[in-house]
Amino acid sequence: MSITIRPYDEADAHDIAELYNRHRDNPNPVVGGITGDELRRELAERDTGTFLVAVDDGRVVGTFGLFHNTGRRSARAGELIADMFFVAPAYRNGVITGRLFTEAVEWMVRSGCLVLRLTVNPANTVAFRLYRRVGCVSVGQTVPGEDGNVELHNYIPLILRSVFHDLGPEVKAALGGLNSFATVTESRDDELRSDVRVVDGVRTVDYCLAVGEFRLTASVDVDRGAVRQARITGPDGDSRELRVAEPPYRIRAHRRPEPHRFTSGALTVEVDGDEGTVRVLGDGHHGPLFVSTWPSCRADRPAGWREGEPRDLRFAPVPGGVRITERCGDDEITGTVTLDEGALCQEFAFTRRPGRLFQTVGLRQGTLALDGEQPVPLGLGLGVRDASEVVAAARVLPAGSAPAWTGAEWTVRMPVTAPARLIHSGLLERGLEPGPDGTARLRTEFHRRTAAAAGATPAVRPLDGARRVQLDATAAGVTSWKEGTAKVLRSPHPRVRAFGNNPRWSAGLWVTAEPARHSRATGLGWGVRSTGDWEPKQPFGLYEPQQGIAWELDAPDDTAAPVRVVVSSPAGGEGEEAVLWLTPNTGRRTTLAVDSAGTRWELDSGDFRQIWASAAAVRLADGSWLTCRPEHPAGDTEIVLRTTPSGLLVGCAAPAGGEAAWRLTVGDGPGV
């Protein structure tokens, strides 16, 4: 076996696509696979810094990419985002992983991009521990969001570049002999917690690097992307302060101004004053109905649908809206956003074609109708395959089409005047095609609907036998629930295992605080319980004093009565959620019945990744059904169902602050 690490060549695209398609555990999966042409286009659209391939006897067996944007996110100045890091299973116990990572970081140091960002599934303990071992730290969200990943940063290239000029010849010689960062950085644990310390009001992370017989300690200002101070200690114990060079770039700080806001009827538009993102809010809808990113004056620096970067934008009011201008050198883009009689109009004039923009329809329940096709329920993997990992594999919507999203109270319609790409059922990528007058125009229409009356709840016969529910504070939840002979929940208790993207699964029913389900940055999380101790709460419940969350369970002996769970939580930050989680005891694939915006759908769990509902029923392994519904149905209480290789995960979400009650019933049919 002779492994070569080299830069990507376009001739490799087919082999790389085949490598990804052969292995379902690749980090960029798209149902049905991708083609070599789609991979080439993806690498071009991401503004690739470098893309490395590992080759064994002419076969591609591993990849590692560094990008300025990934669709989801856009790197700040001096940063690169690592993605498409994949090694074929037969090669994972060798040196390929370390060599790919180390060569990519060496390229970063040479290029002047000094901070590495990456995302990882924390339930993939092998990958998570590897990244921690090579110096990756957590500076933001420490638990997985809707995408299932947490983000880590690596500042070692920044530290080395910032102090290299002041290192003695012996230390520089020791640096030249390094072949892996795993031998450099002091080991970090694999807990899901922030590595940030606040020092004198500055958010910092600390590093201790072993460079031969020398020890280099450094403190990094994570918001400014710069080293604050550094010290080198020799083998004799003598140490000295190092002179720190400023990085060769400047990071623009978030100013977080109030958004520019205007209203027409039941709609309100908010335009972010830092990055130009447009949000449309509608009466009666929880979260934004629609989000559109700013395309950017620089085509290679578009905002991602999860995150953008602060920009130098100028705002001026116009009738019914606002005008936004961004200048980059000699290039300029002007966007005018107006709202009139239910129509959002976005007009763009530019000196040079700007970057792409992403538009997200915020309806979680309802249907998507594409021209000439039957409406399909909204959800990830339903009707439209989820190409969010490889945007270039998205479905093309031709000019002249008019997709429409219909929920309980709103319909969103989007006439497409130039080809667009549907990344999944609620996310589009748009380019800006100028018309005859040089202006590109986008239009989105919002129509208020009369909410459909709720249908009658189907009669379901309860199961015979006794009800037995066991709650354990050490597992932070219910570890066993049986209705007669039917096992309702799955739980690994007394062990702790991974479930989907949750590395701390220990109960079959539990409660957590999560980011908002409509959060642009994260979306709803995965039920990773806090490391705080849960205390028993009478008569049958738990309380977590660190977060102030409490919940009580009422499980009458009569199985004809529902099990009732009341969740109490303090008012958290803007848009936080209190979520009741369940892992039903189902087969590998099962049938579900859901009420999505007043329409009943019956689905196979193998046909989607995520769907939202106002009520849901799940067929258990013995053929009985578990039905979940809020005690007081409202637009801000919803149920999410996610299919994972570990099984089905159900989350019952309500805004934090106050109480939310949920009814759980088990019977011989679906109660939806």
XYZ file of C-alpha atoms in Angstrom:
672
model
C 0.000 0.000 0.000
C 1.524 3.301 -1.140
C -0.634 6.302 -0.263
C -0.198 9.616 -2.073
C -1.754 12.865 -0.857
C -2.105 15.415 -3.668
C -4.312 18.294 -4.840
C -7.554 17.452 -6.622
C -7.664 17.333 -10.401
C -10.951 17.663 -12.309
C -10.331 14.183 -13.694
C -10.821 12.881 -10.123
C -14.441 14.071 -9.919
C -16.058 10.827 -11.096
C -13.967 8.656 -8.759
C -14.719 10.911 -5.782
C -18.445 10.861 -6.522
C -18.335 7.072 -6.701
C -16.400 6.924 -3.405
C -19.100 8.983 -1.682
C -21.934 7.045 -3.308
C -20.505 3.687 -2.176
C -20.484 4.623 1.506
C -23.633 5.798 3.289
C -21.570 7.159 6.192
C -19.884 9.804 4.033
C -20.368 13.281 5.566
C -22.080 14.749 2.477
C -24.820 12.250 1.619
C -27.466 12.911 -1.026
C -30.169 10.292 -1.533
C -29.612 8.670 -4.921
C -25.982 9.792 -5.025
C -24.203 12.527 -6.952
C -22.463 12.636 -10.319
C -18.949 13.724 -11.186
C -20.341 16.815 -12.935
C -22.273 17.773 -9.800
C -19.132 17.391 -7.704
C -17.137 19.620 -10.087
C -19.838 22.279 -9.930
C -20.031 22.052 -6.137
C -16.287 22.622 -5.730
C -16.456 25.634 -8.040
C -19.460 27.172 -6.287
C -17.913 26.785 -2.832
C -14.918 28.950 -3.786
C -12.548 26.129 -2.861
C -9.288 27.028 -1.145
C -7.752 23.608 -1.552
C -9.140 20.119 -2.053
C -6.871 17.188 -1.266
C -7.272 13.585 -2.339
C -5.638 10.461 -0.933
C -4.834 7.959 -3.669
C -3.819 4.302 -3.365
C -2.643 2.638 -6.559
C -4.610 5.092 -8.685
C -7.824 4.824 -6.626
C -9.179 7.743 -4.609
C -9.629 6.544 -1.018
C -9.924 9.839 0.888
C -10.697 13.559 0.515
C -10.352 16.785 2.527
C -11.603 20.189 1.382
C -11.117 23.746 2.608
C -13.782 26.201 1.436
C -14.716 29.868 1.747
C -18.411 28.932 1.791
C -20.454 25.739 1.873
C -24.000 26.903 1.168
C -24.846 26.622 4.851
C -22.150 28.977 6.086
C -19.716 31.620 4.875
C -16.237 31.985 6.351
C -15.030 35.249 7.871
C -11.789 36.902 6.829
C -8.849 34.632 7.604
C -11.045 31.549 8.024
C -11.647 28.435 5.965
C -14.366 25.830 6.431
C -13.301 22.182 6.344
C -15.757 19.777 4.718
C -15.864 16.655 2.539
C -13.391 15.040 4.952
C -13.835 11.359 4.192
C -11.646 8.267 4.286
C -12.791 4.880 2.983
C -13.491 2.479 5.889
C -10.628 0.107 5.003
C -8.116 2.946 5.462
C -9.358 4.559 8.673
C -6.925 2.865 11.031
C -3.897 4.048 9.084
C -2.148 7.364 8.680
C -4.330 8.843 5.918
C -6.631 10.780 8.266
C -3.772 12.533 10.048
C -1.859 13.221 6.830
C -4.862 14.786 5.092
C -5.565 17.028 8.076
C -1.940 18.054 8.571
C -1.298 18.829 4.890
C -4.483 20.889 4.721
C -3.408 22.939 7.740
C 0.088 23.442 6.303
C -1.575 24.821 3.165
C -3.580 27.194 5.367
C -0.452 28.591 7.015
C 1.119 29.225 3.611
C -2.055 30.869 2.248
C -2.610 33.267 5.146
C -5.984 31.750 6.114
C -5.264 30.870 9.707
C -8.478 29.693 11.401
C -10.055 26.356 10.535
C -13.787 25.772 11.055
C -15.515 22.421 10.745
C -18.669 20.630 11.814
C -18.917 17.135 13.253
C -21.642 14.796 14.454
C -20.935 14.559 18.208
C -22.444 11.070 18.275
C -19.610 9.985 15.962
C -17.249 9.680 18.893
C -14.288 8.562 16.775
C -14.404 11.677 14.586
C -15.280 13.988 17.486
C -12.350 12.764 19.595
C -10.001 13.001 16.616
C -10.839 16.670 16.082
C -10.468 17.402 19.787
C -7.110 15.609 19.798
C -5.740 17.831 17.034
C -6.668 21.080 18.775
C -10.247 21.825 17.735
C -12.220 23.831 20.300
C -15.850 24.801 20.836
C -16.571 28.532 20.874
C -20.303 28.617 20.093
C -23.274 26.227 20.141
C -22.114 23.139 22.046
C -24.947 20.749 21.162
C -26.148 19.698 17.704
C -28.749 21.758 15.888
C -31.210 20.526 13.250
C -28.343 19.609 10.918
C -27.103 17.235 13.623
C -23.632 18.747 13.977
C -21.649 20.966 16.306
C -19.083 23.441 15.015
C -15.447 23.417 16.127
C -12.594 25.858 15.458
C -8.854 25.227 15.239
C -6.538 28.178 16.001
C -3.156 26.391 15.858
C -2.217 27.825 12.414
C -3.060 31.324 13.699
C -0.899 30.850 16.791
C 2.111 29.527 14.871
C 1.909 32.236 12.214
C 1.511 34.978 14.853
C 4.644 34.088 16.860
C 6.889 32.372 14.296
C 9.045 35.490 13.787
C 9.954 35.533 17.494
C 10.763 31.852 17.938
C 14.372 30.837 18.292
C 16.135 28.553 15.782
C 15.730 25.468 18.000
C 11.964 25.928 18.236
C 11.664 26.577 14.499
C 13.671 23.427 13.805
C 11.328 21.440 16.074
C 8.317 22.876 14.229
C 9.796 21.738 10.932
C 9.863 18.157 12.196
C 6.160 17.971 13.048
C 4.016 15.555 11.062
C 0.738 15.639 13.012
C -1.023 18.114 15.259
C -2.073 15.184 17.466
C 1.453 15.212 18.906
C 1.408 18.985 19.437
C -1.664 20.058 21.336
C -2.519 19.276 24.925
C -5.314 16.734 25.068
C -8.895 18.009 25.485
C -11.841 16.014 26.763
C -14.752 15.065 24.531
C -17.477 16.757 26.559
C -20.024 18.934 24.742
C -19.186 22.208 26.431
C -17.669 25.532 25.489
C -13.890 26.015 25.700
C -14.309 29.781 25.985
C -13.123 31.742 29.038
C -14.117 35.374 29.451
C -11.025 37.392 30.427
C -11.379 41.150 30.950
C -14.622 41.010 28.974
C -12.956 39.199 26.040
C -13.976 35.705 24.924
C -10.782 33.656 24.795
C -9.573 30.074 24.342
C -6.232 28.829 25.660
C -3.769 26.503 23.966
C -0.732 24.619 25.225
C 1.400 23.260 22.370
C 4.331 20.861 22.685
C 6.997 21.783 20.130
C 9.790 19.290 20.611
C 11.122 19.933 24.119
C 9.533 23.385 24.199
C 6.075 24.391 25.393
C 4.144 27.169 23.673
C 1.140 28.611 25.507
C -1.210 31.110 23.897
C -4.527 32.876 24.460
C -6.756 33.624 21.453
C -9.440 36.300 21.158
C -12.080 34.269 19.294
C -14.230 37.238 18.231
C -11.322 39.215 16.780
C -9.563 36.126 15.384
C -6.215 37.163 16.866
C -3.706 35.949 19.456
C -3.813 38.057 22.640
C -0.602 36.796 24.229
C 1.855 33.908 23.951
C 4.789 32.499 25.918
C 7.505 29.935 25.128
C 9.003 27.731 27.849
C 12.211 25.777 27.311
C 13.250 22.357 28.668
C 15.111 24.087 31.516
C 11.932 25.802 32.671
C 12.932 29.276 31.516
C 10.155 31.137 29.719
C 9.663 34.412 27.930
C 6.816 36.415 26.468
C 6.605 36.287 22.686
C 5.970 39.264 20.439
C 2.637 38.656 18.689
C 2.131 39.752 15.083
C -1.302 40.916 14.004
C -3.003 38.594 11.495
C -2.898 39.684 7.832
C -6.637 40.419 7.783
C -9.322 42.304 9.712
C -12.526 40.761 10.943
C -15.537 43.026 10.884
C -17.362 42.762 14.209
C -21.110 42.351 14.456
C -22.754 45.655 15.369
C -26.174 44.020 15.896
C -28.255 47.109 15.058
C -32.030 47.076 15.185
C -33.448 45.630 11.954
C -35.116 47.879 9.405
C -38.801 47.039 9.803
C -41.921 47.817 7.744
C -45.445 46.399 7.736
C -48.280 45.889 5.294
C -51.483 44.284 6.531
C -50.762 41.015 8.367
C -47.144 40.905 7.147
C -44.015 42.473 8.606
C -40.619 42.611 6.922
C -37.369 42.814 8.903
C -34.055 43.548 7.133
C -30.944 42.777 9.187
C -28.749 45.872 9.483
C -25.531 43.862 9.675
C -25.832 41.365 6.824
C -28.920 42.361 4.827
C -30.961 39.205 5.447
C -34.695 39.667 4.799
C -37.282 38.021 7.067
C -41.045 38.079 6.458
C -43.251 37.502 9.501
C -46.952 36.674 9.235
C -49.684 36.918 11.852
C -50.494 33.523 13.347
C -47.270 31.829 12.187
C -44.576 30.780 14.666
C -41.294 32.110 13.266
C -40.646 33.752 9.892
C -42.704 32.775 6.855
C -39.767 33.480 4.573
C -36.034 34.286 4.797
C -33.841 35.583 1.959
C -30.090 36.117 2.264
C -28.128 39.061 0.833
C -26.333 38.043 -2.399
C -23.124 40.016 -1.661
C -21.241 42.371 -3.899
C -18.478 39.730 -4.016
C -19.652 36.686 -5.925
C -17.255 34.429 -3.969
C -18.595 35.497 -0.564
C -22.355 34.836 -0.533
C -24.136 34.411 2.781
C -25.142 30.870 3.706
C -28.681 29.931 4.595
C -27.530 29.194 8.160
C -25.131 32.111 8.575
C -23.836 35.260 6.918
C -21.064 37.688 7.762
C -21.346 41.377 8.680
C -21.050 43.699 5.705
C -20.631 47.413 5.095
C -24.181 48.171 4.009
C -25.938 51.494 3.548
C -29.689 51.733 4.084
C -32.144 54.322 2.813
C -35.944 54.287 3.197
C -38.115 54.091 0.077
C -41.926 54.007 -0.189
C -43.060 50.655 1.206
C -39.588 49.410 2.071
C -35.849 50.007 2.131
C -32.920 50.312 -0.281
C -29.642 48.525 0.571
C -26.283 49.308 -1.054
C -22.969 47.468 -0.741
C -19.738 48.606 -2.385
C -16.628 46.439 -2.821
C -13.888 48.447 -4.521
C -15.257 49.501 -7.892
C -18.179 47.076 -7.704
C -21.565 47.932 -6.266
C -24.879 46.189 -5.733
C -28.123 47.896 -4.777
C -31.129 45.945 -3.554
C -34.574 47.448 -3.053
C -36.972 45.500 -0.827
C -40.649 46.494 -0.741
C -43.868 44.970 0.529
C -47.214 45.781 -1.025
C -50.555 43.960 -0.860
C -49.021 40.637 0.120
C -46.142 40.702 -2.377
C -42.481 40.974 -1.408
C -40.509 42.520 -4.280
C -36.705 42.373 -4.370
C -34.942 44.333 -7.124
C -31.179 44.233 -7.639
C -28.945 46.416 -9.795
C -25.216 45.708 -9.947
C -22.015 46.568 -11.759
C -20.828 42.949 -11.741
C -22.919 39.815 -11.243
C -23.135 39.201 -7.466
C -23.178 35.949 -5.557
C -26.109 33.574 -5.251
C -28.722 33.951 -2.566
C -30.703 31.391 -0.587
C -34.394 31.621 0.193
C -36.098 29.565 2.905
C -39.854 29.090 3.157
C -40.667 28.919 6.863
C -43.805 26.785 6.664
C -43.054 23.552 8.541
C -46.465 21.941 8.022
C -48.465 21.811 4.825
C -47.767 20.943 1.205
C -45.469 21.851 -1.672
C -46.994 21.985 -5.140
C -44.750 21.993 -8.205
C -46.095 22.612 -11.698
C -47.897 19.560 -13.076
C -47.274 17.421 -9.984
C -49.399 16.297 -7.070
C -48.794 18.259 -3.840
C -46.499 16.513 -1.366
C -46.267 17.028 2.403
C -43.514 19.362 3.555
C -40.511 17.630 5.070
C -36.907 16.687 4.486
C -36.736 13.942 1.899
C -40.429 14.178 0.981
C -41.191 14.955 -2.668
C -37.776 16.564 -3.200
C -34.544 14.872 -2.178
C -32.472 16.760 0.366
C -29.397 18.117 -1.447
C -28.329 20.490 1.346
C -24.953 18.720 1.629
C -24.238 19.154 -2.092
C -26.251 22.089 -3.445
C -25.118 21.360 -6.995
C -27.241 18.183 -6.882
C -30.440 20.167 -6.205
C -33.512 19.952 -8.436
C -33.665 22.626 -11.150
C -36.863 24.673 -11.373
C -37.182 26.053 -14.906
C -38.043 29.669 -15.678
C -41.806 30.100 -15.794
C -42.546 27.647 -12.980
C -44.355 28.796 -9.833
C -43.889 26.542 -6.793
C -46.422 27.078 -4.013
C -46.216 26.180 -0.325
C -49.524 25.923 1.543
C -49.839 25.792 5.342
C -52.712 26.055 7.785
C -52.967 29.862 7.611
C -50.640 30.991 4.817
C -49.748 30.169 1.226
C -46.386 31.249 -0.170
C -46.059 31.381 -3.962
C -42.871 32.129 -5.850
C -42.911 32.836 -9.607
C -39.540 31.735 -11.035
C -38.343 34.059 -13.804
C -34.867 32.502 -14.148
C -33.794 28.906 -13.396
C -33.570 28.205 -9.659
C -32.561 25.143 -7.665
C -34.765 23.489 -5.048
C -32.311 22.181 -2.426
C -35.044 20.558 -0.375
C -38.777 21.104 -0.018
C -38.374 24.465 1.728
C -35.015 25.831 0.519
C -34.078 27.409 -2.817
C -30.886 28.694 -4.375
C -31.406 31.698 -6.667
C -29.113 33.463 -9.107
C -29.740 37.042 -10.228
C -30.477 37.356 -13.939
C -30.801 40.986 -15.089
C -33.767 41.930 -17.255
C -33.629 44.177 -20.342
C -33.201 47.243 -18.116
C -30.289 45.661 -16.224
C -32.302 45.003 -13.056
C -32.895 41.526 -11.605
C -36.317 41.079 -10.016
C -37.598 38.473 -7.550
C -41.186 38.303 -6.328
C -42.696 36.269 -3.496
C -46.440 36.299 -2.838
C -48.114 35.651 0.528
C -51.815 34.840 0.854
C -53.677 34.601 4.169
C -55.925 31.548 4.399
C -58.828 30.642 6.632
C -57.581 27.929 8.943
C -59.344 24.617 8.385
C -61.430 23.306 11.264
C -59.812 20.461 13.159
C -61.210 17.055 12.298
C -62.643 14.687 14.894
C -60.122 12.558 16.753
C -60.520 8.891 15.675
C -61.780 6.502 18.335
C -59.033 4.114 19.413
C -59.510 1.066 21.642
C -56.974 1.029 24.511
C -54.832 -2.032 25.130
C -55.729 -4.580 27.767
C -53.555 -5.072 30.814
C -51.734 -2.971 33.373
C -49.839 0.265 32.763
C -46.289 0.330 34.161
C -44.083 3.404 33.930
C -40.606 3.688 35.481
C -38.835 7.012 35.931
C -35.162 7.350 36.870
C -33.496 10.640 37.818
C -30.024 9.338 36.886
C -31.295 8.819 33.323
C -33.178 12.159 33.427
C -36.382 10.537 32.246
C -38.686 7.577 31.794
C -36.707 4.382 31.235
C -39.623 1.975 30.757
C -43.292 2.218 29.772
C -45.497 -0.809 29.125
C -49.209 -0.984 28.312
C -50.154 -4.574 29.045
C -47.592 -6.567 27.068
C -46.790 -3.708 24.683
C -43.393 -2.066 25.125
C -43.957 1.622 24.275
C -40.468 3.140 24.532
C -36.875 2.200 23.756
C -34.189 3.050 26.305
C -30.580 1.871 26.848
C -30.814 2.391 30.626
C -28.663 1.868 32.673
C -26.195 2.517 29.850
C -25.730 5.706 27.843
C -25.560 5.406 24.058
C -25.717 7.508 20.914
C -29.075 7.960 19.192
C -28.990 9.720 15.840
C -26.881 12.826 16.525
C -27.399 12.665 20.293
C -24.397 11.141 22.103
C -26.158 11.038 25.511
C -29.271 8.906 25.011
C -30.256 7.223 28.266
C -34.068 7.422 28.595
C -37.077 6.752 26.373
C -38.859 9.961 27.409
C -37.086 13.106 28.600
C -37.151 16.914 28.375
C -34.556 19.465 27.225
C -34.229 23.152 26.396
C -33.387 23.711 22.725
C -32.776 26.588 20.294
C -35.832 27.732 18.382
C -37.221 25.394 15.748
C -37.140 28.361 13.311
C -33.631 29.527 14.291
C -31.718 30.343 11.124
C -28.395 29.503 12.780
C -29.284 26.103 14.237
C -32.880 24.966 14.062
C -34.205 22.595 16.731
C -31.612 20.375 18.412
C -31.475 16.646 19.161
C -32.382 16.330 22.827
C -28.877 16.245 24.283
C -29.594 16.480 27.995
C -27.569 18.822 30.162
C -24.823 17.495 32.400
C -26.634 18.919 35.439
C -28.237 16.587 37.986
C -31.983 15.992 37.770
C -33.898 15.845 41.043
C -37.113 13.891 41.731
C -40.215 16.092 41.780
C -43.382 14.944 43.506
C -45.609 13.239 42.762
C -43.986 11.831 39.596
C -41.582 14.099 37.765
C -38.123 15.641 37.577
C -36.540 19.055 38.069
C -33.205 20.377 36.775
C -32.198 23.384 38.923
C -29.380 24.522 36.630
C -31.778 25.305 33.768
C -34.969 25.607 35.807
C -36.825 23.003 33.733
C -39.397 20.781 35.424
C -41.829 18.209 34.161
C -44.482 15.977 35.717
C -46.019 12.808 34.372
C -49.543 11.648 35.180
C -50.004 7.968 34.278
C -53.410 6.726 35.550
C -53.840 3.007 36.149
C -56.714 2.992 33.643
C -55.100 2.527 30.190
C -58.149 4.179 28.605
C -56.892 7.473 30.066
C -53.937 9.126 28.330
C -50.533 9.586 29.885
C -50.208 13.327 30.458
C -46.864 15.171 30.569
C -46.712 18.801 31.730
C -43.458 20.645 30.952
C -42.600 23.860 32.825
C -39.710 26.080 31.808
C -38.496 29.585 32.563
C -38.580 32.253 29.886
C -35.332 31.739 28.009
C -33.630 33.749 25.322
C -35.483 34.803 22.192
C -37.069 31.796 20.557
C -35.924 29.057 22.938
C -37.973 25.877 23.142
C -38.902 23.334 25.817
C -39.090 19.934 24.116
C -40.502 16.602 25.294
C -38.551 13.845 23.514
C -39.543 10.206 22.928
C -37.855 7.204 21.341
C -40.795 4.881 20.510
C -40.222 1.144 20.386
C -40.608 0.608 16.648
C -39.205 -1.750 14.077
C -36.398 -0.726 11.742
C -39.058 0.811 9.486
C -42.525 1.697 10.620
C -45.712 3.474 9.592
C -46.673 6.935 10.833
C -49.877 8.954 10.642
C -49.510 12.723 10.935
C -51.756 15.754 10.870
C -49.848 18.368 8.867
C -51.719 21.699 8.611
C -55.084 19.953 8.873
C -54.384 17.175 6.345
C -53.824 13.569 7.414
C -50.921 11.735 5.829
C -49.780 8.153 6.303
C -46.050 7.709 5.714
C -43.355 5.058 5.795
C -40.459 6.056 8.055
C -38.004 4.957 5.363
C -39.289 7.627 2.967
C -38.263 10.820 4.761
C -35.778 12.341 7.206
C -37.929 14.885 9.042
C -41.523 16.063 9.125
C -43.475 18.435 11.390
C -47.043 17.832 12.531
C -49.718 19.132 14.889
C -50.423 15.536 16.000
C -48.697 12.258 15.183
C -49.141 8.513 15.663
C -46.404 5.879 15.412
C -46.912 2.151 14.873
C -45.006 0.267 17.567
C -43.148 -3.025 17.147
C -46.083 -5.124 18.410
C -48.579 -3.464 16.033
C -50.154 -1.071 18.540
C -49.970 2.700 18.057
C -48.545 5.543 20.159
C -50.315 8.873 19.521
C -48.873 12.246 20.613
C -50.808 15.496 20.618
C -50.815 18.763 22.589
C -53.510 19.083 25.224
C -54.288 22.590 23.950
C -53.541 22.700 20.202
C -52.008 25.984 19.071
C -49.818 27.245 16.261
C -46.807 27.414 18.546
C -46.984 23.757 19.692
C -45.710 21.247 17.134
C -44.300 17.751 16.870
C -41.201 16.838 14.879
C -40.462 13.292 13.711
C -36.957 12.344 12.593
C -35.824 9.060 11.126
C -32.266 8.008 11.973
C -30.145 4.865 11.667
C -30.774 4.454 15.421
C -34.556 4.565 15.059
C -37.365 7.103 15.209
C -37.014 10.270 17.316
C -40.106 12.288 18.261
C -39.922 15.807 19.729
C -42.911 17.715 21.124
C -41.930 21.406 21.020
C -43.411 24.463 22.728
C -41.914 27.924 23.295
C -39.998 28.205 26.569
C -41.664 30.137 29.379
C -44.749 28.789 31.129
C -46.322 25.344 30.769
C -47.104 23.006 27.893
C -49.132 19.822 28.338
C -48.942 16.784 26.041
C -51.249 13.741 25.832
C -49.782 10.342 24.943
C -52.107 7.414 24.214
C -51.505 3.797 23.208
C -54.202 1.857 21.393
C -55.060 -0.495 18.559
C -54.982 2.251 15.904
C -53.665 5.745 15.169
C -55.437 8.541 17.029
C -54.833 10.998 14.176
